[in-house]
Amino acid sequence: MRRNLVLLTAVVLAAVLLSGCVIWPFGIAVKYDLEKDVFVTQKNERISKDTLNFERKLKFKETDEEYNAASFELKVTDKDNKAVEKQELEDIVEDGKKTGVKVTIPAVGKKDITISIKLDKK
């Protein structure tokens, strides 16, 4: 009976890990708040607390509209709703076409962060 319980626990843990859930309590949680009709869905993740330069590439959905980094407002906040300084948003160009943007944060810090990228309404 005890062997079955251990085996069942291992199977459930493996299923949770493979489903993409973040259950590991260590590191910095990164949440994404992206423009729904523009970006491909991005899963939340955890990164190491030792990460100095955080970089992620976010792809655009297939649309007729052309977007670039200047079209968006980037806001990175920590769990206390304080702005994280020195973030950058750059275009990703493949075969002469803009396919997404790259988010770069030189100093992430030690707190969970939320990356918000919304269309700039100027």
Coordinates of N, CA and C in Angstrom, one line a residue, residues 30 32 42 45 47 51-58 86 88-90 92 101-108 113 115:
V30 N 8.0 35.4 -13.0 CA 7.8 36.4 -14.0 C 6.4 36.2 -14.6
Y32 N 3.4 37.7 -17.2 CA 3.2 38.6 -18.4 C 1.8 39.1 -18.5
Q42 N 2.1 33.8 -23.8 CA 3.4 33.5 -23.1 C 3.0 33.0 -21.7
E45 N 6.6 32.2 -15.8 CA 7.8 31.3 -15.5 C 8.5 31.8 -14.2
I47 N 12.5 32.4 -12.8 CA 13.9 32.5 -13.2 C 14.8 32.4 -11.9
T51 N 20.0 35.7 -11.8 CA 19.9 36.2 -13.1 C 20.2 37.7 -13.1
L52 N 21.2 38.1 -13.9 CA 21.5 39.5 -13.9 C 20.9 40.2 -15.1
N53 N 21.0 39.6 -16.3 CA 20.4 40.1 -17.5 C 19.2 39.2 -18.0
F54 N 18.0 39.8 -17.8 CA 16.8 39.0 -18.2 C 16.5 39.4 -19.7
E55 N 16.4 38.4 -20.6 CA 16.0 38.7 -21.9 C 14.9 37.7 -22.4
R56 N 13.9 38.2 -23.0 CA 12.8 37.3 -23.5 C 12.4 37.8 -24.9
K57 N 12.2 36.9 -25.8 CA 11.7 37.3 -27.1 C 10.2 36.9 -27.1
L58 N 9.4 37.9 -27.5 CA 7.9 37.7 -27.6 C 7.5 37.9 -29.0
K86 N 15.4 50.7 -16.0 CA 16.3 50.4 -17.1 C 15.8 49.2 -18.0
E88 N 14.3 47.6 -21.5 CA 14.4 48.0 -23.0 C 13.5 47.1 -23.8
L89 N 13.0 47.7 -24.9 CA 12.1 46.9 -25.8 C 12.7 47.1 -27.2
E90 N 13.1 46.0 -27.8 CA 13.7 46.1 -29.2 C 13.0 45.3 -30.2
I92 N 12.5 42.5 -33.2 CA 13.1 41.3 -33.7 C 12.8 41.3 -35.2
V101 N 9.2 41.4 -30.5 CA 10.0 42.3 -29.7 C 10.8 41.5 -28.7
K102 N 11.9 42.1 -28.3 CA 12.8 41.5 -27.2 C 12.8 42.4 -26.0
V103 N 12.4 41.8 -24.9 CA 12.5 42.6 -23.6 C 13.8 42.3 -22.9
T104 N 14.5 43.4 -22.5 CA 15.8 43.2 -21.8 C 15.7 44.0 -20.5
I105 N 16.0 43.4 -19.4 CA 16.1 44.0 -18.1 C 17.4 43.7 -17.5
P106 N 18.3 44.7 -17.5 CA 19.7 44.5 -17.0 C 19.7 44.1 -15.5
A107 N 18.9 44.7 -14.7 CA 19.0 44.4 -13.2 C 17.6 44.0 -12.8
V108 N 17.3 42.7 -12.7 CA 15.9 42.2 -12.4 C 15.6 42.5 -10.9
I113 N 8.3 39.7 -10.6 CA 8.1 40.9 -11.5 C 6.9 40.6 -12.4
I115 N 5.7 41.8 -16.3 CA 6.0 42.6 -17.5 C 4.7 42.9 -18.3

